[in-house]
Amino acid sequence: MRKRLVLAIALLLGGSAVAQAQDAPRIVMVSPNPLGVNDYLKLGAAGTQQAAAAHGGTAKIFESVDPITRKRDLEAAAKDGASIVVSLGFEFTDLVTEVAKAYPKTSFIAVDYCPAEQPDNLYCVFFREHEMSFLAGAEAAWLKPSGTFGAIGGVDIPLIHRYTDGFLDGVKYASPDAQTRTVQFVGGANPFSDPARASQVASAMFFDNVDTILVAAGASGGGVINAAQGMPGKTVVGADANQCPTAPGSVIDNVEKRPDRGIVFAVDALLSGHLERQISLGLKEGAVTLSTFEGTADETQCLGSKNADVLARVKALRQDIIDGKVKVKDPMGQ
């Protein structure tokens, strides 16, 4: 009798282990381009790995290079047995619906975009980028009350205007009489990975008496920072990661959209059965932020972190936005 009981317990425990193994998520993130030096894509990969580890699962990263490989990698992820496929970036907008329909038992999470047609197994994660950009604009204007401000985006699409227009709106909030310039774009064949072209655009703006530029152009942003370093008094607000240590004295702050936190949030909600079809994450959820909020002045090395009075005003404004006391206009109208 005792042997039967021990055997039954062993089978029960073994069965539970198998069930747990089967339930452990297999998560694949498909990036639109190689991770390379793209901090945003690297954050997405880190978030995918973190989400999988938190639930005892596994993670893989597929690095695409063009529309053909993006669709192929989405399909390959589903065929490979992924329970969750994360696609990061608007480049998948015209691809993900068809693939999601073909693999209805796989859950797809679209990060930073959402197609017009959304199958039942496709979930969309948006970010309120305009909130952090507005904060950065106010910060820059408070640091340089007599400055002239501009912004450079990778391409002229609504999402990028959340950065560029949000920044200039923040400048005007803090300093209504501040001078601003028309938003410029990197453009070209590789707008998010062409620092040389971005440097040319920035240099022209600096020569036009612009003092501070926000850049939202992926890996091209390094070219804008390089241009600022060569011109005394010129400063930049970077994006995606803390650029301040790479250019001491030239970077006021950085707007950091955190796809890693968005992916972890979405996977947690999906696996617990509480993920809505579309979710929006912003300052309140910590999914968008500034580098100055992520460490001390010595750690971040940002100009904004070193001015205690300005930093206090920026923190107060952040709370006012979270509390709804200050309304930030969404250039996308959402």
Coordinates of C-alpha atoms in Angstrom, one line a residue:
M1 CA 0.0 0.0 0.0
R2 CA 2.8 2.3 0.9
K3 CA 4.6 1.6 -2.3
R4 CA 1.5 2.4 -4.3
L5 CA 1.1 5.7 -2.4
V6 CA 4.8 6.6 -3.0
L7 CA 4.3 5.7 -6.7
A8 CA 1.1 7.8 -6.9
I9 CA 2.9 10.8 -5.3
A10 CA 5.8 10.4 -7.7
L11 CA 3.5 10.3 -10.7
L12 CA 1.6 13.3 -9.4
L13 CA 4.8 15.3 -8.9
G14 CA 6.2 14.2 -12.2
G15 CA 2.9 15.1 -14.0
S16 CA 3.0 18.5 -12.3
A17 CA 6.5 19.1 -13.5
V18 CA 5.5 18.2 -17.0
A19 CA 2.5 20.5 -16.8
Q20 CA 4.7 23.3 -15.5
A21 CA 7.2 22.7 -18.3
Q22 CA 4.3 22.8 -20.9
D23 CA 2.9 25.9 -19.4
A24 CA 6.3 27.7 -19.3
P25 CA 6.1 30.4 -22.0
R26 CA 8.3 30.2 -25.1
I27 CA 8.7 33.9 -26.1
V28 CA 10.3 35.1 -29.3
M29 CA 10.9 38.7 -30.1
V30 CA 11.3 39.7 -33.7
S31 CA 13.2 43.0 -34.2
P32 CA 12.8 45.0 -37.5
N33 CA 16.5 45.4 -37.8
P34 CA 19.7 43.9 -36.2
L35 CA 20.1 45.0 -32.6
G36 CA 23.5 46.4 -33.2
V37 CA 23.9 49.7 -31.5
N38 CA 20.2 50.4 -31.4
D39 CA 19.5 50.9 -27.7
Y40 CA 15.8 50.7 -28.1
L41 CA 15.9 47.3 -29.8
K42 CA 18.4 46.0 -27.2
L43 CA 15.9 47.1 -24.4
G44 CA 13.2 45.1 -26.1
A45 CA 15.4 42.0 -26.2
A46 CA 16.3 42.5 -22.5
G47 CA 12.6 42.8 -21.6
T48 CA 11.7 39.6 -23.6
Q49 CA 14.4 37.7 -21.7
Q50 CA 13.3 39.2 -18.4
A51 CA 9.6 38.3 -19.0
A52 CA 10.5 34.7 -20.0
A53 CA 12.7 34.2 -16.9
A54 CA 10.0 35.6 -14.6
H55 CA 7.7 32.8 -15.7
G56 CA 10.2 30.0 -16.0
G57 CA 10.1 30.1 -19.8
T58 CA 12.6 30.6 -22.6
A59 CA 13.3 33.5 -24.9
K60 CA 14.7 33.9 -28.4
I61 CA 15.5 37.0 -30.4
F62 CA 15.1 37.0 -34.2
E63 CA 16.9 39.9 -35.9
S64 CA 15.3 40.9 -39.2
V65 CA 16.8 43.2 -41.9
D66 CA 14.0 44.0 -44.3
P67 CA 10.2 43.4 -45.0
I68 CA 10.8 40.0 -46.4
T69 CA 12.8 38.7 -43.4
R70 CA 10.4 40.4 -41.0
K71 CA 7.5 38.4 -42.2
R72 CA 9.6 35.2 -42.5
D73 CA 10.8 35.6 -38.9
L74 CA 7.3 36.2 -37.6
E75 CA 6.2 32.9 -39.3
A76 CA 9.3 31.1 -38.2
A77 CA 8.7 32.1 -34.5
A78 CA 5.2 30.7 -34.6
K79 CA 6.3 27.5 -36.4
D80 CA 9.1 27.1 -33.9
G81 CA 6.5 26.6 -31.2
A82 CA 6.5 30.1 -29.6
S83 CA 3.6 30.6 -27.3
I84 CA 4.1 34.4 -27.5
V85 CA 5.6 36.3 -30.4
V86 CA 6.6 39.9 -29.7
S87 CA 7.2 42.2 -32.7
L88 CA 8.8 45.6 -31.9
G89 CA 8.3 48.5 -34.1
F90 CA 5.9 50.1 -36.7
E91 CA 7.8 48.2 -39.5
F92 CA 5.5 45.2 -38.8
T93 CA 2.2 47.1 -39.2
D94 CA 1.5 45.6 -42.6
L95 CA 2.7 42.1 -41.8
V96 CA 1.6 40.9 -38.3
T97 CA -2.2 40.6 -39.0
E98 CA -1.7 38.0 -41.8
V99 CA 0.7 36.0 -39.7
A100 CA -1.5 36.2 -36.5
K101 CA -4.5 34.9 -38.5
A102 CA -2.4 32.0 -39.8
Y103 CA -1.4 30.9 -36.3
P104 CA -4.5 31.5 -34.1
K105 CA -3.1 29.4 -31.2
T106 CA -0.1 31.7 -30.8
S107 CA -0.4 35.0 -29.0
F108 CA 1.1 38.0 -30.7
I109 CA 2.1 41.2 -28.9
A110 CA 2.6 44.3 -31.1
V111 CA 4.8 46.8 -29.3
D112 CA 4.8 50.4 -30.4
Y113 CA 2.2 50.0 -33.2
C114 CA -1.2 48.4 -33.9
P115 CA -2.6 47.4 -37.3
A116 CA -6.0 48.5 -38.5
E117 CA -7.2 44.9 -38.4
Q118 CA -6.6 43.2 -35.0
P119 CA -7.3 39.5 -34.7
D120 CA -8.3 38.1 -31.4
N121 CA -4.8 36.7 -30.7
L122 CA -3.1 40.0 -31.3
Y123 CA -2.5 42.5 -28.5
C124 CA -1.1 46.0 -28.9
V125 CA 1.1 48.0 -26.6
F126 CA 1.4 51.8 -27.0
F127 CA 3.5 54.3 -25.2
R128 CA 2.6 57.9 -24.4
E129 CA 5.9 59.3 -25.7
H130 CA 4.6 62.8 -25.7
E131 CA 4.6 62.9 -21.9
M132 CA 8.3 62.4 -21.5
S133 CA 9.2 64.6 -24.5
F134 CA 7.0 67.4 -23.0
L135 CA 9.0 67.0 -19.7
A136 CA 12.3 67.2 -21.6
G137 CA 11.2 70.3 -23.4
A138 CA 10.3 72.1 -20.1
E139 CA 13.6 71.0 -18.6
A140 CA 15.6 72.3 -21.5
A141 CA 13.7 75.7 -21.5
W142 CA 14.2 76.0 -17.7
L143 CA 17.9 75.3 -18.1
K144 CA 18.3 77.7 -21.1
P145 CA 15.6 80.4 -20.7
S146 CA 17.0 82.5 -23.5
G147 CA 17.7 79.6 -25.8
T148 CA 16.4 78.6 -29.3
F149 CA 15.1 75.1 -29.6
G150 CA 14.6 72.5 -32.4
A151 CA 14.0 68.8 -33.0
I152 CA 15.1 66.2 -35.4
G153 CA 13.2 63.0 -36.1
G154 CA 14.2 60.0 -38.2
V155 CA 11.2 60.2 -40.5
D156 CA 8.1 62.3 -40.8
I157 CA 5.5 59.9 -39.3
P158 CA 2.9 60.6 -36.5
L159 CA 4.8 58.5 -33.9
I160 CA 7.9 60.6 -34.3
H161 CA 5.9 63.8 -33.8
R162 CA 5.1 62.6 -30.3
Y163 CA 8.8 63.2 -29.6
T164 CA 9.5 66.3 -31.7
D165 CA 6.2 68.1 -31.2
G166 CA 5.9 67.0 -27.6
F167 CA 9.4 68.5 -26.9
L168 CA 8.6 71.8 -28.5
D169 CA 5.2 72.0 -26.6
G170 CA 7.1 71.4 -23.4
V171 CA 9.5 74.3 -24.3
K172 CA 6.6 76.6 -24.8
Y173 CA 4.9 75.5 -21.6
A174 CA 8.0 76.4 -19.5
S175 CA 8.9 79.5 -21.6
P176 CA 6.0 80.8 -23.7
D177 CA 8.3 83.4 -25.4
A178 CA 11.0 80.8 -26.3
Q179 CA 12.2 80.6 -29.9
T180 CA 11.6 77.3 -31.7
R181 CA 12.5 76.1 -35.2
T182 CA 10.6 73.8 -37.7
V183 CA 11.1 70.1 -37.0
Q184 CA 13.7 68.5 -39.3
F185 CA 14.1 64.9 -40.4
V186 CA 17.1 62.6 -41.1
G187 CA 15.4 60.9 -44.0
G188 CA 17.4 59.0 -46.6
A189 CA 17.7 55.2 -47.0
N190 CA 18.5 54.5 -43.4
P191 CA 17.0 57.3 -41.3
F192 CA 17.5 55.5 -38.0
S193 CA 21.0 54.3 -38.6
D194 CA 22.8 57.1 -40.5
P195 CA 24.7 59.3 -37.9
A196 CA 26.6 61.1 -40.7
R197 CA 23.4 62.3 -42.3
A198 CA 22.0 63.3 -39.0
S199 CA 25.1 65.2 -38.1
Q200 CA 24.7 67.3 -41.3
V201 CA 21.1 68.1 -40.4
A202 CA 22.0 69.1 -36.9
S203 CA 25.0 71.2 -37.9
A204 CA 22.8 73.2 -40.2
M205 CA 20.4 73.8 -37.4
F206 CA 23.1 74.8 -35.0
F207 CA 24.5 77.3 -37.5
D208 CA 21.0 78.7 -37.7
N209 CA 21.4 79.7 -34.1
V210 CA 19.5 76.7 -32.6
D211 CA 21.0 76.0 -29.1
T212 CA 19.3 72.8 -28.1
I213 CA 18.0 69.9 -30.3
L214 CA 16.0 66.9 -29.3
V215 CA 16.8 63.9 -31.6
A216 CA 14.5 60.9 -32.0
A217 CA 16.2 58.9 -34.7
G218 CA 17.6 55.7 -33.2
A219 CA 21.3 55.1 -33.9
S220 CA 21.4 58.3 -36.0
G221 CA 21.2 60.3 -32.8
G222 CA 24.9 59.8 -32.2
G223 CA 25.6 62.1 -35.2
V224 CA 23.6 64.9 -33.6
I225 CA 25.5 64.5 -30.3
N226 CA 28.8 64.6 -32.3
A227 CA 27.8 67.8 -34.0
A228 CA 27.0 69.4 -30.6
Q229 CA 30.3 68.4 -29.1
G230 CA 32.1 70.3 -31.9
M231 CA 30.2 73.6 -31.1
P232 CA 30.6 75.3 -27.7
G233 CA 27.3 75.9 -25.9
K234 CA 25.2 73.6 -28.1
T235 CA 23.3 70.9 -26.4
V236 CA 21.2 67.8 -27.2
V237 CA 18.3 65.9 -25.7
G238 CA 18.9 62.3 -26.6
A239 CA 16.6 59.3 -26.8
D240 CA 16.3 55.6 -26.0
A241 CA 19.2 55.4 -23.5
N242 CA 21.4 57.6 -21.4
Q243 CA 23.8 59.3 -23.8
C244 CA 25.1 61.8 -21.2
P245 CA 28.3 59.8 -20.2
T246 CA 29.3 59.6 -23.9
A247 CA 29.3 63.4 -24.3
P248 CA 29.9 65.1 -21.0
G249 CA 28.6 68.7 -21.0
S250 CA 26.7 68.3 -24.3
V251 CA 23.6 66.3 -23.3
I252 CA 20.9 67.9 -21.1
D253 CA 18.9 64.7 -20.7
N254 CA 17.4 61.8 -22.6
V255 CA 13.9 60.7 -23.2
E256 CA 13.7 56.9 -22.6
K257 CA 10.9 54.8 -23.8
R258 CA 11.2 51.5 -22.1
P259 CA 10.0 48.7 -24.3
D260 CA 11.5 46.3 -21.8
R261 CA 9.1 47.4 -19.1
G262 CA 6.2 47.4 -21.6
I263 CA 7.0 43.8 -22.7
V264 CA 7.2 42.6 -19.1
F265 CA 4.0 44.3 -18.3
A266 CA 2.2 42.9 -21.3
V267 CA 3.5 39.3 -20.8
D268 CA 2.6 39.4 -17.1
A269 CA -1.0 40.6 -17.9
L270 CA -1.4 38.1 -20.8
L271 CA -0.3 35.1 -18.7
S272 CA -2.6 36.1 -15.9
G273 CA -5.5 36.6 -18.3
H274 CA -5.8 40.3 -17.7
L275 CA -4.2 41.8 -20.9
E276 CA -6.6 44.2 -22.7
R277 CA -6.5 44.2 -26.5
Q278 CA -4.9 47.6 -26.5
I279 CA -3.0 49.2 -23.6
S280 CA -1.2 52.6 -23.3
L281 CA 1.7 53.1 -20.9
G282 CA 3.3 56.3 -19.9
L283 CA 4.9 58.2 -17.0
K284 CA 2.5 56.7 -14.5
E285 CA 3.5 53.2 -15.3
G286 CA 7.2 54.1 -15.6
A287 CA 7.2 53.0 -19.3
V288 CA 8.4 56.4 -20.4
T289 CA 10.9 58.4 -18.4
L290 CA 14.0 60.7 -18.4
S291 CA 17.5 59.6 -17.6
T292 CA 17.6 62.1 -14.7
F293 CA 14.9 60.0 -13.0
E294 CA 16.9 56.8 -13.3
G295 CA 19.9 57.7 -11.1
T296 CA 21.9 60.3 -9.2
A297 CA 23.6 63.2 -10.9
D298 CA 26.9 61.4 -10.6
E299 CA 25.4 58.3 -12.1
T300 CA 23.6 59.9 -15.1
Q301 CA 26.1 62.7 -15.8
C302 CA 23.3 64.7 -17.4
L303 CA 23.3 68.5 -17.3
G304 CA 19.7 68.4 -16.1
S305 CA 20.6 66.2 -13.1
K306 CA 23.2 68.7 -12.0
N307 CA 20.7 71.6 -11.5
A308 CA 18.8 70.8 -8.4
D309 CA 16.2 73.6 -8.8
V310 CA 15.4 72.6 -12.4
L311 CA 15.3 68.9 -11.5
A312 CA 12.8 69.7 -8.7
R313 CA 10.6 71.6 -11.1
V314 CA 10.7 68.7 -13.6
K315 CA 9.8 66.2 -11.0
A316 CA 6.9 68.3 -9.8
L317 CA 5.7 68.6 -13.5
R318 CA 5.9 64.9 -13.9
Q319 CA 3.6 64.4 -10.9
D320 CA 1.2 67.0 -12.2
I321 CA 1.0 65.2 -15.5
I322 CA 0.4 61.8 -13.7
D323 CA -2.3 63.4 -11.6
G324 CA -3.9 65.0 -14.6
K325 CA -3.3 68.6 -13.5
V326 CA -1.3 69.3 -16.6
K327 CA -2.7 68.0 -19.9
V328 CA -0.1 67.1 -22.5
K329 CA -1.4 67.3 -26.1
D330 CA -1.0 64.0 -28.1
P331 CA 0.1 64.8 -31.6
M332 CA -1.4 61.5 -32.7
G333 CA -4.8 62.6 -31.2
Q334 CA -5.2 59.4 -29.2

